[in-house]
Coordinates of N, CA and C in Angstrom, one line a residue:
M12 N 11.1 14.5 11.3 CA 11.2 13.1 11.6 C 9.6 12.6 10.9
L13 N 10.2 11.5 10.2 CA 8.7 10.5 9.6 C 8.3 9.5 10.7
N14 N 6.9 10.0 10.9 CA 6.1 9.2 11.7 C 5.3 8.3 10.6
L15 N 4.8 6.8 11.5 CA 4.0 6.1 10.6 C 3.3 4.9 11.8
Q16 N 1.8 4.7 11.5 CA 1.1 4.4 12.0 C 0.5 3.4 11.2
V17 N 0.2 2.1 11.8 CA -0.4 1.0 10.7 C -2.0 0.5 11.6
F18 N -2.9 0.3 10.4 CA -4.2 -0.1 11.3 C -4.3 -1.5 10.4
T19 N -4.7 -2.8 11.0 CA -5.2 -3.7 10.3 C -6.5 -3.7 10.2
F20 N -6.9 -3.7 8.7 CA -8.6 -3.4 8.5 C -9.2 -4.9 7.7
N21 N -10.6 -4.4 7.8 CA -11.2 -5.7 7.3 C -11.0 -7.2 7.1
A22 N -12.0 -8.3 6.6 CA -12.0 -9.4 7.2 C -10.5 -9.7 6.0
L23 N -10.1 -9.2 5.7 CA -8.7 -10.0 4.9 C -7.3 -9.3 5.7
Q24 N -7.7 -8.5 6.9 CA -6.7 -8.5 7.7 C -5.4 -7.6 6.9
E25 N -5.8 -6.3 6.1 CA -4.9 -5.6 5.2 C -4.6 -4.3 6.1
N26 N -3.4 -4.1 5.9 CA -2.5 -3.0 6.4 C -2.6 -1.8 6.0
T27 N -3.3 -0.9 6.6 CA -3.9 0.6 6.3 C -2.7 1.3 6.7
Y28 N -1.6 2.4 6.4 CA -0.7 3.0 6.6 C -0.8 4.7 6.6
V29 N -0.6 5.5 7.6 CA -0.6 6.8 7.9 C 0.7 7.0 8.1
L30 N 1.2 8.4 7.4 CA 2.2 8.5 7.3 C 2.4 10.5 7.5
W31 N 2.9 10.7 8.6 CA 3.3 12.4 8.6 C 4.5 12.7 9.0
D32 N 4.7 13.7 9.2 CA 6.0 14.4 9.7 C 5.6 15.5 10.6
D33 N 7.0 16.5 10.8 CA 6.7 17.4 11.6 C 5.9 18.4 11.5
T34 N 5.6 18.8 10.4 CA 4.5 19.8 9.9 C 3.2 19.2 10.1
K35 N 3.0 17.9 10.4 CA 1.9 17.6 10.7 C 0.7 17.1 9.5
E36 N 1.6 17.6 8.3 CA 0.8 17.0 7.2 C 1.2 15.6 6.8
A37 N -0.2 14.7 6.3 CA -0.1 13.3 6.5 C -0.7 12.9 5.2
V38 N -0.3 11.7 4.7 CA -0.7 11.0 3.5 C -1.5 9.5 4.5
I39 N -2.5 9.2 3.3 CA -3.2 7.4 4.0 C -2.8 7.1 2.7
I40 N -2.4 5.9 3.1 CA -1.9 4.7 1.9 C -3.0 3.4 1.9
D41 N -3.5 3.0 1.2 CA -4.3 1.9 1.0 C -5.3 1.7 2.4
P42 N -6.4 2.6 1.9 CA -7.2 2.3 3.2 C -8.4 1.3 3.4
G43 N -8.0 0.5 3.8 CA -9.0 -0.8 4.2 C -10.1 -0.9 5.0
C44 N -10.4 0.6 5.5 CA -11.1 0.7 6.2 C -12.7 0.6 5.8
Y45 N -13.5 -0.5 6.2 CA -14.6 -1.1 5.6 C -16.0 -1.0 6.4
T46 N -15.7 -1.2 7.4 CA -17.1 -0.7 8.9 C -17.0 0.5 9.3
K47 N -18.1 1.3 9.8 CA -18.2 2.5 10.4 C -17.2 2.5 11.5
E48 N -17.0 1.2 12.9 CA -15.9 1.4 13.3 C -14.9 1.2 12.7
E49 N -13.9 0.7 11.8 CA -13.0 1.1 11.6 C -12.7 2.5 10.8
Q50 N -14.1 2.8 10.0 CA -13.6 4.2 9.6 C -13.6 5.2 10.6
E51 N -14.1 5.1 11.8 CA -14.0 5.9 13.0 C -12.8 5.7 14.0
E52 N -12.2 4.7 13.6 CA -10.9 4.2 14.4 C -9.8 5.0 13.4
L53 N -9.9 4.9 12.3 CA -8.8 6.3 11.4 C -9.2 7.4 11.7
K54 N -10.2 7.8 11.9 CA -10.6 9.3 11.8 C -10.2 10.0 13.3
D55 N -10.5 9.0 14.3 CA -10.0 9.1 15.5 C -8.9 9.6 16.0
F56 N -7.9 8.9 15.4 CA -6.5 9.1 15.4 C -5.8 10.1 14.8
I57 N -6.2 10.6 13.6 CA -6.1 11.2 13.0 C -6.6 12.3 13.5
E58 N -7.4 12.7 14.1 CA -7.9 13.9 14.8 C -7.2 13.9 16.1
D59 N -7.1 13.1 16.7 CA -6.1 12.9 18.2 C -4.9 13.3 17.8
Q60 N -4.2 13.0 16.8 CA -2.6 13.8 16.5 C -2.6 14.9 15.9
G61 N -3.8 15.5 15.6 CA -4.2 16.8 15.1 C -3.2 16.6 13.6
L62 N -3.4 15.7 13.1 CA -3.2 16.0 11.2 C -4.0 16.1 10.4
I63 N -3.3 16.7 9.0 CA -3.6 17.2 8.0 C -3.5 16.6 7.1
V64 N -4.3 15.9 6.9 CA -4.5 14.7 5.6 C -4.6 15.3 4.2
V65 N -3.4 15.3 3.5 CA -3.0 16.2 2.2 C -3.5 14.8 1.3
K66 N -3.0 13.8 1.0 CA -3.2 12.8 0.0 C -3.5 11.4 0.3
L67 N -4.1 11.0 -0.8 CA -4.8 9.3 -0.4 C -4.1 8.6 -1.5
L68 N -3.5 7.4 -0.9 CA -2.5 6.9 -2.4 C -2.6 5.6 -1.9
N69 N -2.9 4.4 -3.2 CA -3.1 2.9 -3.0 C -1.7 2.5 -4.1
T70 N -1.2 1.7 -3.3 CA -0.3 0.5 -3.8 C -0.5 0.0 -5.2
H71 N -2.1 -0.3 -5.3 CA -2.4 -1.0 -5.7 C -3.7 -1.2 -5.2
A72 N -4.7 -1.5 -6.3 CA -6.2 -1.4 -6.7 C -6.9 -2.7 -6.2
H73 N -6.4 -3.9 -5.8 CA -7.4 -5.0 -5.1 C -8.3 -4.7 -4.1
V74 N -9.3 -5.1 -4.2 CA -10.5 -4.9 -3.0 C -10.3 -4.3 -2.0
D75 N -9.5 -5.3 -1.6 CA -8.9 -5.1 0.4 C -8.0 -4.0 0.6
H76 N -7.6 -3.2 -0.4 CA -6.6 -1.9 -0.2 C -7.6 -0.7 -0.5
V77 N -8.6 -0.8 -1.4 CA -9.6 0.4 -1.7 C -11.0 0.3 -1.2
L78 N -11.0 -0.3 0.2 CA -12.3 -0.2 0.6 C -12.9 1.2 1.2
G79 N -11.5 1.8 1.4 CA -11.9 2.8 2.2 C -11.3 4.3 1.6
N80 N -11.4 4.0 0.3 CA -11.2 5.0 -0.6 C -12.1 6.3 -0.6
A81 N -13.2 5.6 -0.8 CA -14.5 6.8 -1.0 C -14.7 7.6 0.6
F82 N -14.7 7.0 1.8 CA -14.6 7.7 2.9 C -13.1 8.4 3.3
V83 N -12.6 8.1 2.6 CA -11.3 9.2 2.7 C -11.2 10.0 2.0
K84 N -11.6 9.7 0.6 CA -11.8 11.2 -0.2 C -13.0 12.1 0.4
R85 N -14.1 11.9 0.9 CA -15.2 12.3 1.2 C -14.8 13.3 2.3
T86 N -14.3 12.4 3.4 CA -13.9 12.7 4.4 C -12.5 14.2 4.7
Y87 N -11.9 14.1 3.9 CA -10.6 14.8 4.1 C -10.7 15.4 2.6
H88 N -11.2 15.7 1.4 CA -11.2 16.4 0.5 C -10.1 16.3 -0.4
V89 N -9.6 15.1 0.0 CA -7.8 15.3 -1.1 C -7.9 14.3 -2.2
P90 N -6.9 14.7 -3.1 CA -6.4 13.9 -4.2 C -6.5 12.4 -3.9
Y91 N -6.8 11.8 -5.1 CA -6.4 10.3 -4.7 C -5.1 9.7 -5.8
F92 N -4.5 9.3 -5.8 CA -3.2 8.8 -6.9 C -3.2 7.5 -6.9
L93 N -3.4 6.8 -8.1 CA -3.1 5.5 -8.3 C -2.6 5.2 -9.8
H94 N -1.5 4.3 -9.7 CA -0.7 4.0 -11.3 C -1.8 3.5 -12.4
P95 N -1.8 4.2 -13.1 CA -2.7 4.0 -14.6 C -2.9 2.7 -14.9
L96 N -1.9 1.8 -15.0 CA -2.3 0.3 -15.4 C -2.9 -0.5 -14.1
D97 N -3.3 0.2 -12.9 CA -4.5 -0.6 -12.0 C -5.8 -0.1 -12.2
L98 N -5.6 1.0 -13.0 CA -7.4 1.3 -13.2 C -8.4 0.5 -13.5
P99 N -8.1 -0.9 -14.3 CA -8.4 -1.6 -14.7 C -9.2 -2.3 -13.7
I100 N -8.3 -2.8 -12.8 CA -8.7 -3.6 -11.4 C -9.3 -2.5 -10.5
L101 N -9.2 -1.3 -10.7 CA -9.9 -0.3 -9.7 C -11.3 -0.7 -10.0
K102 N -11.5 -0.6 -11.4 CA -12.9 -0.6 -11.9 C -14.0 -2.0 -11.7
S103 N -13.3 -2.7 -11.5 CA -13.6 -4.1 -11.3 C -14.0 -4.7 -9.7
V104 N -13.4 -3.7 -8.8 CA -13.9 -4.0 -7.4 C -15.4 -4.2 -7.3
V105 N -16.1 -3.3 -8.2 CA -17.4 -2.8 -7.9 C -17.9 -4.2 -7.8
V106 N -17.6 -5.0 -9.0 CA -17.9 -6.6 -9.4 C -17.7 -7.7 -8.4
R107 N -16.5 -7.0 -7.8 CA -15.8 -8.4 -7.2 C -16.0 -8.5 -5.7
A108 N -16.2 -7.2 -5.3 CA -16.4 -7.1 -3.9 C -17.3 -8.0 -3.1
P109 N -18.6 -8.3 -3.4 CA -19.6 -9.3 -3.2 C -18.8 -10.3 -2.6
S110 N -18.3 -10.7 -4.1 CA -18.3 -12.2 -3.7 C -16.9 -12.5 -2.3
Y111 N -16.6 -11.2 -1.7 CA -15.5 -11.0 -0.7 C -16.6 -11.0 0.6
R112 N -17.9 -10.9 0.1 CA -18.8 -10.0 1.4 C -18.7 -8.8 1.8
F113 N -17.9 -7.9 0.7 CA -18.1 -6.7 0.9 C -19.2 -6.1 0.3
F114 N -20.3 -6.0 0.9 CA -21.6 -5.6 -0.3 C -22.0 -4.2 -0.3
N115 N -21.0 -3.0 0.8 CA -21.4 -1.8 0.6 C -20.3 -0.8 0.1
Y116 N -19.4 -1.7 -0.8 CA -17.8 -0.9 -1.3 C -18.9 0.3 -2.2
E117 N -18.1 1.4 -1.9 CA -18.0 2.7 -2.3 C -17.2 3.0 -3.6
E118 N -17.5 3.0 -5.1 CA -16.5 3.3 -5.9 C -15.8 4.9 -5.3
A119 N -14.4 4.9 -6.0 CA -13.7 6.2 -5.7 C -12.9 6.5 -7.4
E120 N -13.1 7.9 -7.6 CA -12.3 7.8 -8.9 C -11.1 8.4 -8.7
P121 N -10.1 7.8 -9.2 CA -8.7 8.7 -9.0 C -8.6 9.8 -9.8
D122 N -7.7 10.9 -9.0 CA -7.6 12.3 -9.6 C -5.9 12.5 -9.8
A123 N -5.3 11.9 -9.8 CA -4.1 11.7 -10.2 C -3.3 10.4 -10.3
W124 N -2.0 10.6 -11.4 CA -1.6 9.2 -11.2 C -0.1 9.0 -10.9
L125 N 0.1 7.9 -10.2 CA 1.6 7.2 -10.1 C 2.6 7.1 -11.1
E126 N 3.4 7.9 -11.4 CA 4.6 7.1 -12.0 C 5.9 6.7 -11.5
E127 N 6.9 5.8 -12.0 CA 7.9 5.8 -11.5 C 9.1 6.7 -11.9
G128 N 9.6 7.4 -11.2 CA 10.8 8.3 -11.7 C 10.1 9.8 -11.1
T129 N 8.4 9.7 -10.5 CA 8.2 10.7 -10.1 C 8.2 10.7 -8.5
N130 N 8.0 11.9 -7.6 CA 7.9 11.9 -6.1 C 6.8 12.0 -5.6
V131 N 6.5 11.7 -4.6 CA 5.0 11.9 -3.7 C 5.7 12.8 -2.7
T132 N 5.0 13.9 -2.5 CA 5.5 15.0 -1.4 C 4.3 15.2 -0.6
F133 N 4.9 15.8 0.9 CA 3.9 16.3 1.7 C 4.8 16.6 2.7
G134 N 4.5 17.9 3.6 CA 5.3 18.5 4.5 C 6.4 18.7 4.0
N135 N 7.4 18.0 4.8 CA 9.0 18.1 4.6 C 9.7 16.8 3.5
T136 N 8.5 15.6 3.6 CA 8.9 14.8 3.0 C 8.7 14.0 1.6
I137 N 9.5 13.3 0.8 CA 9.9 13.1 -0.4 C 9.6 11.2 -0.1
L138 N 8.7 10.7 -1.0 CA 8.4 9.6 -1.2 C 8.5 9.2 -2.4
E139 N 9.7 8.4 -2.8 CA 10.1 7.8 -4.1 C 8.9 6.8 -4.4
V140 N 8.4 6.9 -6.1 CA 7.4 5.6 -6.4 C 8.3 4.7 -7.4
L141 N 8.2 3.7 -6.8 CA 8.9 2.8 -8.1 C 7.7 2.0 -8.4
H142 N 7.7 1.4 -9.7 CA 6.6 0.7 -10.4 C 7.2 -0.8 -10.0
V143 N 6.6 -1.5 -9.4 CA 6.7 -2.9 -8.9 C 5.5 -3.8 -9.4
P144 N 5.3 -4.3 -10.8 CA 4.2 -4.7 -10.9 C 4.6 -6.5 -11.0
G145 N 3.1 -7.1 -10.8 CA 3.2 -8.7 -10.9 C 2.4 -9.3 -9.8
H146 N 2.3 -8.6 -8.7 CA 0.7 -8.9 -7.9 C -0.4 -8.0 -8.5
A147 N -0.1 -7.0 -9.1 CA -1.2 -6.2 -10.1 C 0.0 -5.1 -11.1
P148 N -0.8 -5.2 -12.3 CA -0.1 -4.6 -12.8 C 0.3 -3.3 -12.7
G149 N -0.2 -2.4 -12.0 CA 0.0 -1.1 -11.8 C 0.4 -1.0 -10.3
H150 N 1.0 -1.9 -10.0 CA 1.5 -2.1 -8.3 C 2.8 -1.2 -8.1
V151 N 2.6 -0.2 -7.3 CA 4.1 0.5 -7.0 C 4.3 0.7 -5.5
A152 N 5.4 1.0 -5.3 CA 6.1 0.9 -3.8 C 6.4 2.6 -3.4
F153 N 6.4 3.0 -2.0 CA 6.8 4.2 -2.1 C 7.7 4.2 -1.0
V154 N 8.6 4.8 -1.2 CA 10.2 4.3 -0.4 C 10.5 6.2 0.1
N155 N 11.3 6.1 1.4 CA 11.8 7.5 1.7 C 13.2 6.9 2.1
R156 N 14.1 7.0 1.4 CA 15.7 6.8 1.4 C 16.0 7.4 2.8
E157 N 15.7 8.6 3.2 CA 16.3 9.3 4.5 C 15.9 8.3 5.6
Y158 N 14.9 7.9 5.8 CA 14.2 6.9 6.8 C 14.2 5.4 6.9
N159 N 15.2 5.3 5.2 CA 15.2 3.6 5.6 C 13.6 3.0 5.1
L160 N 12.7 3.5 4.5 CA 11.1 3.0 5.0 C 10.7 2.8 3.5
C161 N 9.9 1.7 3.4 CA 9.2 1.1 1.9 C 8.0 0.7 2.8
I162 N 7.0 1.1 2.0 CA 5.3 0.8 1.6 C 5.1 0.5 0.7
G163 N 4.9 -1.2 1.1 CA 5.7 -1.8 -0.5 C 4.2 -2.8 -0.7
G164 N 3.1 -2.8 0.0 CA 2.1 -3.5 -0.9 C 2.1 -4.7 -0.5
D165 N 1.7 -5.4 -2.0 CA 1.5 -7.0 -1.5 C 2.4 -7.7 -2.4
V166 N 4.1 -7.3 -2.4 CA 4.9 -7.5 -3.4 C 6.2 -8.5 -2.4
L167 N 6.4 -8.2 -1.4 CA 7.4 -8.7 -0.6 C 6.8 -8.5 0.7
F168 N 6.6 -9.9 1.4 CA 6.5 -10.3 2.7 C 7.4 -10.6 3.7
Q169 N 6.9 -10.8 4.9 CA 8.3 -11.4 5.7 C 7.8 -12.8 5.7
G170 N 9.3 -13.5 5.1 CA 9.3 -15.1 4.8 C 8.3 -15.5 3.5
S171 N 7.8 -14.5 2.4 CA 6.9 -14.9 1.9 C 6.9 -13.7 0.6
I172 N 6.1 -13.9 -0.8 CA 6.1 -13.2 -1.9 C 4.5 -12.9 -2.4
G173 N 4.2 -11.9 -2.8 CA 2.7 -11.6 -3.1 C 2.1 -12.7 -4.0
R174 N 1.0 -12.9 -4.1 CA 0.1 -13.8 -4.9 C 0.4 -13.4 -6.4
W175 N 0.2 -14.6 -7.3 CA 0.4 -14.1 -8.7 C -0.6 -15.0 -9.7
D176 N -1.7 -15.2 -8.8 CA -2.7 -16.3 -9.5 C -3.9 -15.0 -9.5
F177 N -4.1 -14.4 -9.5 CA -4.8 -13.4 -9.2 C -5.5 -12.8 -11.0
P178 N -6.3 -12.1 -11.3 CA -6.5 -11.7 -13.1 C -5.3 -10.4 -13.2
G179 N -4.3 -10.4 -13.7 CA -3.7 -9.1 -14.5 C -2.1 -9.3 -13.7
C180 N -2.1 -10.6 -12.9 CA -1.0 -10.7 -11.8 C 0.3 -11.7 -13.2
N181 N 1.3 -11.5 -12.8 CA 2.3 -12.3 -13.6 C 3.3 -12.4 -13.0
F182 N 3.7 -14.1 -12.9 CA 4.9 -14.6 -12.0 C 6.4 -13.8 -12.3
D183 N 6.8 -13.8 -13.6 CA 7.8 -13.5 -13.8 C 7.9 -11.7 -13.4
D184 N 7.1 -11.2 -13.8 CA 7.1 -9.7 -13.1 C 7.2 -9.4 -11.7
L185 N 6.7 -10.2 -11.0 CA 6.9 -10.2 -9.5 C 8.0 -10.4 -8.9
I186 N 8.7 -11.7 -9.5 CA 10.0 -11.9 -9.2 C 11.3 -11.1 -9.8
S187 N 10.8 -10.3 -10.7 CA 11.7 -9.1 -11.3 C 11.4 -8.0 -10.5
S188 N 10.4 -7.5 -10.3 CA 10.3 -6.4 -9.3 C 10.8 -6.5 -7.9
I189 N 10.7 -7.8 -7.3 CA 11.4 -8.1 -6.3 C 12.9 -8.0 -6.2
K190 N 13.4 -8.5 -7.2 CA 14.9 -8.7 -7.5 C 15.4 -7.8 -7.8
N191 N 14.9 -6.7 -9.2 CA 15.7 -5.8 -9.4 C 15.0 -4.5 -9.0
K192 N 14.3 -4.2 -8.2 CA 13.7 -3.2 -7.6 C 13.9 -3.1 -6.4
L193 N 13.3 -3.8 -5.2 CA 13.3 -3.6 -4.0 C 14.7 -4.2 -3.5
F194 N 15.1 -5.1 -4.1 CA 16.7 -5.9 -3.3 C 18.0 -4.9 -4.0
K195 N 17.3 -4.0 -4.8 CA 18.2 -2.8 -4.7 C 18.4 -1.9 -3.6
L196 N 17.4 -1.6 -2.9 CA 17.3 -0.7 -1.7 C 18.6 -1.6 -0.8
N197 N 19.1 -0.7 0.3 CA 19.5 -0.7 1.3 C 19.1 -1.9 2.0
D198 N 20.2 -2.7 2.6 CA 19.5 -4.0 3.7 C 18.7 -3.4 4.6
E199 N 19.3 -2.2 5.5 CA 18.4 -1.7 6.5 C 17.3 -1.3 6.2
V200 N 16.8 -1.0 5.0 CA 15.4 -0.7 4.8 C 14.1 -1.2 5.4
Q201 N 13.6 -0.7 6.1 CA 12.0 -1.6 6.7 C 11.5 -1.6 5.8
V202 N 10.6 -2.7 5.6 CA 9.5 -2.9 4.3 C 8.3 -3.2 5.3
F203 N 7.2 -2.3 5.1 CA 5.9 -2.3 5.8 C 4.7 -2.8 4.5
P204 N 4.8 -4.2 4.7 CA 4.0 -4.9 3.7 C 2.3 -4.4 3.6
G205 N 1.3 -4.7 3.0 CA 0.0 -5.1 2.6 C -0.8 -5.8 3.7
H206 N 0.1 -6.9 4.3 CA -0.4 -7.7 5.5 C 0.6 -8.2 6.1
G207 N 0.3 -8.4 7.3 CA 1.4 -9.0 8.3 C 2.4 -8.1 8.6
P208 N 3.4 -8.8 9.7 CA 4.7 -7.6 10.2 C 5.6 -7.4 8.7
S209 N 6.5 -6.2 9.3 CA 7.3 -5.7 8.9 C 8.4 -6.5 8.6
T210 N 9.3 -6.2 7.8 CA 10.8 -6.8 7.7 C 11.8 -5.8 7.0
T211 N 13.0 -6.6 7.0 CA 14.0 -5.8 6.3 C 14.1 -6.3 5.0
I212 N 15.1 -5.4 3.8 CA 15.5 -6.1 2.8 C 16.5 -7.0 2.9
G213 N 17.0 -6.8 4.1 CA 18.4 -7.5 4.2 C 18.3 -8.9 4.7
R214 N 17.0 -8.8 5.6 CA 16.1 -10.2 6.1 C 15.9 -11.4 5.0
E215 N 15.1 -10.4 4.3 CA 14.4 -11.0 2.8 C 15.5 -12.0 1.7
K216 N 16.5 -10.7 1.7 CA 17.2 -11.1 0.9 C 18.1 -12.5 1.3
Q217 N 18.2 -12.6 2.5 CA 18.8 -13.5 3.2 C 18.2 -15.2 3.4
Y218 N 16.9 -14.8 3.8 CA 16.2 -16.0 4.1 C 14.5 -16.1 3.3
N219 N 14.3 -15.1 2.7 CA 12.9 -15.4 2.4 C 13.3 -16.9 1.2
P220 N 12.2 -18.0 1.6 CA 12.0 -19.4 1.4 C 11.8 -19.0 -0.6
Y221 N 11.5 -17.8 -0.9 CA 11.0 -18.0 -2.3 C 12.2 -16.8 -3.0
V222 N 12.6 -16.1 -2.5 CA 13.8 -15.3 -3.5 C 14.9 -14.7 -2.6
G223 N 15.1 -15.4 -1.2 CA 16.3 -15.2 -0.7 C 17.4 -16.0 -1.3
A224 N 18.6 -15.6 -0.6 CA 19.5 -16.5 -1.0 C 19.7 -17.9 -1.4
N225 N 19.2 -18.5 -0.7 CA 18.5 -20.2 -0.6 C 17.2 -20.7 -1.3
G226 N 16.9 -19.2 -1.8 CA 15.2 -19.4 -2.0 C 14.9 -20.6 -3.4
Q227 N 13.5 -20.8 -3.4 CA 13.2 -21.4 -4.5 C 13.0 -20.7 -5.8
Y228 N 13.5 -19.8 -6.0 CA 13.4 -18.7 -7.0 C 14.7 -17.6 -6.7
A229 N 15.3 -18.0 -6.1 CA 16.8 -17.4 -6.1 C 17.5 -16.9 -7.2

């Protein structure tokens, strides 16, 4: 059984995910916990569930998704995985964070790279890595086909798509990632985005005002 817990952290209302299975091994994806209270909320949940955190994963390296990286690495002594094309984005966070009023950001260095065509494993669970650039050059999504689950970061939202006006963004790549990667998944796949509520591939293919059947960029 694959289990998921979502936390909404920091001033940008970012979704942080914890995934675990029956072995109790767990991964933390995009820890946005910034304040001491947010860090304790994440830590208390993991302790209460008796989870064994084994990996830290980032879908991409924008500031709101990496605020808790150093805390997670320090607390659980786990390797941190990022797509190499997002390393410049990660390196820029220390400069950009104060403009978002995150004055106490701590840097964390990746230990391993994510690449499409490889898998992330923990316990008995396999997460397929999809490279879905556009919102960020090294953006990835994590897919578990057995449970029709996708941790999608900031590419596809319920009724919307990711921003393409940040440094390193590319509108054409974003649309291509959605149509040629995410929309190739089963309609039943539930997408858990970096902000806001979850959705399904089928729903967005039909109703998304940007890339759905009658969308602006259909």
